Every structure is written in C-alpha cells, then in structure tokens.
Tab-separated table of C-alpha atoms in Angstrom:
chain	number	residue	atom	x	y	z
A	1	UNK	CA	38.533	-59.617	-1.017
A	2	UNK	CA	37.534	-60.975	2.287
A	3	UNK	CA	35.969	-58.264	4.297
A	4	UNK	CA	35.470	-56.023	1.308
A	5	UNK	CA	33.415	-58.554	-0.852
A	6	UNK	CA	34.476	-61.118	-3.370
A	7	UNK	CA	32.799	-63.028	-6.169
A	8	UNK	CA	29.248	-64.035	-5.634
A	9	UNK	CA	27.909	-66.702	-7.859
A	10	UNK	CA	24.277	-67.237	-8.899
A	11	UNK	CA	23.186	-70.325	-10.846
A	12	UNK	CA	19.926	-71.341	-12.270
A	13	UNK	CA	18.685	-75.089	-11.957
A	14	UNK	CA	19.276	-76.808	-15.051
A	15	UNK	CA	16.522	-76.794	-17.911
A	16	UNK	CA	15.608	-79.372	-20.328
A	17	UNK	CA	15.187	-77.911	-23.649
A	18	UNK	CA	13.637	-80.126	-26.729
A	19	UNK	CA	15.957	-78.669	-29.294
A	20	UNK	CA	19.064	-79.695	-30.517
A	21	UNK	CA	22.249	-78.094	-28.883
A	22	UNK	CA	23.256	-76.258	-32.155
A	23	UNK	CA	19.819	-74.661	-32.745
A	24	UNK	CA	19.761	-73.563	-29.014
A	25	UNK	CA	23.207	-72.000	-29.354
A	26	UNK	CA	22.585	-70.434	-32.800
A	27	UNK	CA	19.479	-68.581	-31.236
A	28	UNK	CA	21.278	-67.250	-27.862
A	29	UNK	CA	24.462	-66.206	-29.702
A	30	UNK	CA	22.749	-63.622	-31.929
A	31	UNK	CA	20.609	-61.224	-29.633
A	32	UNK	CA	18.444	-60.228	-32.540
A	33	UNK	CA	16.531	-63.305	-31.560
A	34	UNK	CA	15.532	-61.776	-28.337
A	35	UNK	CA	12.570	-60.786	-30.318
A	36	UNK	CA	10.947	-64.322	-29.671
A	37	UNK	CA	10.941	-63.640	-25.849
A	38	UNK	CA	10.033	-59.967	-25.939
A	39	UNK	CA	6.407	-60.657	-25.230
A	40	UNK	CA	7.440	-62.659	-22.072
A	41	UNK	CA	9.167	-59.819	-20.223
A	42	UNK	CA	7.241	-58.608	-17.454
A	43	UNK	CA	6.269	-54.912	-18.468
A	44	UNK	CA	5.844	-53.846	-14.726
A	45	UNK	CA	9.432	-54.687	-14.098
A	46	UNK	CA	11.324	-54.096	-17.372
A	47	UNK	CA	10.903	-51.325	-20.105
A	48	UNK	CA	12.824	-49.822	-22.845
A	49	UNK	CA	13.883	-53.207	-23.969
A	50	UNK	CA	16.342	-53.065	-26.964
A	51	UNK	CA	18.946	-55.310	-28.659
A	52	UNK	CA	20.935	-55.865	-31.617
A	53	UNK	CA	23.291	-58.856	-32.575
A	54	UNK	CA	25.845	-58.372	-29.940
A	55	UNK	CA	24.210	-56.064	-27.064
A	56	UNK	CA	20.955	-55.897	-25.076
A	57	UNK	CA	19.783	-52.913	-23.046
A	58	UNK	CA	16.853	-52.885	-20.556
A	59	UNK	CA	15.564	-50.473	-18.056
A	60	UNK	CA	14.901	-52.209	-14.795
A	61	UNK	CA	12.902	-50.689	-12.077
A	62	UNK	CA	14.347	-49.618	-9.741
A	63	UNK	CA	17.723	-50.299	-10.782
A	64	UNK	CA	18.061	-48.285	-13.894
A	65	UNK	CA	19.499	-49.024	-17.225
A	66	UNK	CA	21.307	-52.255	-17.598
A	67	UNK	CA	23.451	-53.006	-20.760
A	68	UNK	CA	25.164	-56.447	-21.505
A	69	UNK	CA	27.480	-57.235	-24.567
A	70	UNK	CA	28.430	-60.806	-25.691
A	71	UNK	CA	32.026	-60.917	-25.096
A	72	UNK	CA	32.666	-64.540	-25.752
A	73	UNK	CA	31.038	-67.337	-27.910
A	74	UNK	CA	31.982	-70.658	-27.554
A	75	UNK	CA	30.357	-72.545	-30.278
A	76	UNK	CA	28.179	-74.654	-29.473
A	77	UNK	CA	28.296	-74.742	-25.786
A	78	UNK	CA	28.543	-71.225	-24.231
A	79	UNK	CA	27.766	-67.507	-24.619
A	80	UNK	CA	29.287	-65.179	-22.108
A	81	UNK	CA	27.971	-61.649	-21.616
A	82	UNK	CA	29.684	-58.732	-19.635
A	83	UNK	CA	28.059	-55.414	-18.536
A	84	UNK	CA	28.710	-52.438	-20.509
A	85	UNK	CA	26.385	-50.288	-18.257
A	86	UNK	CA	25.104	-51.353	-14.971
A	87	UNK	CA	25.231	-50.124	-11.144
A	88	UNK	CA	27.008	-53.348	-10.271
A	89	UNK	CA	29.319	-55.028	-12.789
A	90	UNK	CA	28.727	-58.739	-13.535
A	91	UNK	CA	29.052	-61.355	-16.202
A	92	UNK	CA	26.496	-64.017	-17.304
A	93	UNK	CA	26.984	-67.338	-18.838
A	94	UNK	CA	24.571	-69.242	-20.688
A	95	UNK	CA	25.826	-72.773	-21.007
A	96	UNK	CA	24.061	-75.341	-23.461
A	97	UNK	CA	24.994	-79.117	-23.422
A	98	UNK	CA	23.680	-81.753	-25.558
A	99	UNK	CA	21.502	-84.557	-24.099
A	100	UNK	CA	21.134	-86.406	-27.401
A	101	UNK	CA	20.532	-85.470	-30.989
A	102	UNK	CA	17.183	-83.884	-30.172
A	103	UNK	CA	17.409	-82.309	-26.760
A	104	UNK	CA	19.883	-80.303	-24.995
A	105	UNK	CA	20.028	-78.761	-21.250
A	106	UNK	CA	20.838	-75.259	-20.248
A	107	UNK	CA	22.059	-73.291	-17.365
A	108	UNK	CA	22.492	-69.604	-16.611
A	109	UNK	CA	25.083	-68.449	-14.158
A	110	UNK	CA	25.694	-64.830	-13.110
A	111	UNK	CA	28.914	-63.854	-11.323
A	112	UNK	CA	29.274	-60.401	-9.609
A	113	UNK	CA	31.830	-58.623	-7.352
A	114	UNK	CA	29.745	-57.723	-4.452
A	115	UNK	CA	30.485	-56.251	-0.983
A	116	UNK	CA	28.748	-57.931	1.766
A	117	UNK	CA	26.105	-55.054	2.321
A	118	UNK	CA	25.212	-55.071	-1.385
A	119	UNK	CA	25.130	-58.922	-1.379
A	120	UNK	CA	22.622	-59.228	1.354
A	121	UNK	CA	20.440	-56.754	-0.528
A	122	UNK	CA	20.559	-58.179	-4.148
A	123	UNK	CA	21.166	-62.041	-3.249
A	124	UNK	CA	17.421	-63.124	-3.260
A	125	UNK	CA	16.361	-60.817	-6.249
A	126	UNK	CA	19.438	-61.839	-8.340
A	127	UNK	CA	18.872	-65.622	-7.651
A	128	UNK	CA	15.259	-65.241	-8.754
A	129	UNK	CA	16.107	-63.116	-11.896
A	130	UNK	CA	18.738	-65.851	-12.837
A	131	UNK	CA	15.927	-68.532	-12.457
A	132	UNK	CA	13.454	-66.561	-14.443
A	133	UNK	CA	15.775	-65.816	-17.374
A	134	UNK	CA	16.700	-69.591	-17.426
A	135	UNK	CA	12.883	-70.543	-17.490
A	136	UNK	CA	12.105	-68.110	-20.342
A	137	UNK	CA	15.007	-69.227	-22.318
A	138	UNK	CA	13.662	-72.924	-21.695
A	139	UNK	CA	10.367	-72.233	-23.314
A	140	UNK	CA	11.649	-70.459	-26.491
A	141	UNK	CA	11.110	-72.391	-29.639
A	142	UNK	CA	14.571	-72.853	-31.143
A	143	UNK	CA	13.519	-73.861	-34.704
C-alpha cells in the first residue's frame, strides 16, 4: 500500500427515487433491465453496450472494453459488481435504502486499487462517471 497505491473510493451523491425499495432492487439486480436506460447512454463515449442477467459489457473511448459481473446480491438493499475485463480492476456497489413505502434513495460507490499516478489521471473522470451513473439510475421508471 502506501507509496504504491491503495484503495480509492468514489461515491455519488444520494439520489431520491420515487419508487419503493423492492421495485428498484428488483430492476437493478437483473441486468436485462438495462434495456430501459440504453437510450440514455452517450453514444460518443460508449458503444457496443451488451448485457444479460448477470453481466454488462461496454466499450468506452478511450479505455476499451469493460465487462462487469454481479458478484453479490443483498436483497433488497445492495447489488455489488466486480470487473471481469478492465484495464483497472474495480468494484461497484449500488445501494438502495427505503425512505418510506413509496420512495427510496440510492448511492453508487466505486472502489479501485489505484497507484498515485493512475489515480491522478482517473480521479476526476471516475467521480463524474459515478455521478452520471447515479443520475441515470435515478431517472429510470421502476414499475
């Protein structure tokens, strides 16, 4: 650790979602539901966007192909992802907590092992990406 890097954590702000916790969890724990957000993905930044129940793969310019897999489902409050293919290994947590019976709140967290040089390059884009992911998820209709 120390000089050679350590765990870096990037967290979105907390997003209010006008749907019950169970409905939100049910949607984010099955990646086939990404079909609902496919049209919100900026095509200039991302292409080759594919997914099935447990994995999602995207091609991100200039990074290349990223593939994530759900590695843990903690119903109804958290879905954890790990990288299967990525230049930098990282984990993503999507946490969903109830506000009341009809509303919930969500936060997206990314943790990655980054050396100081890489961290200085990716810190700002990663923080922005985490916030954009949370924004996109907050706008989904979780019927």
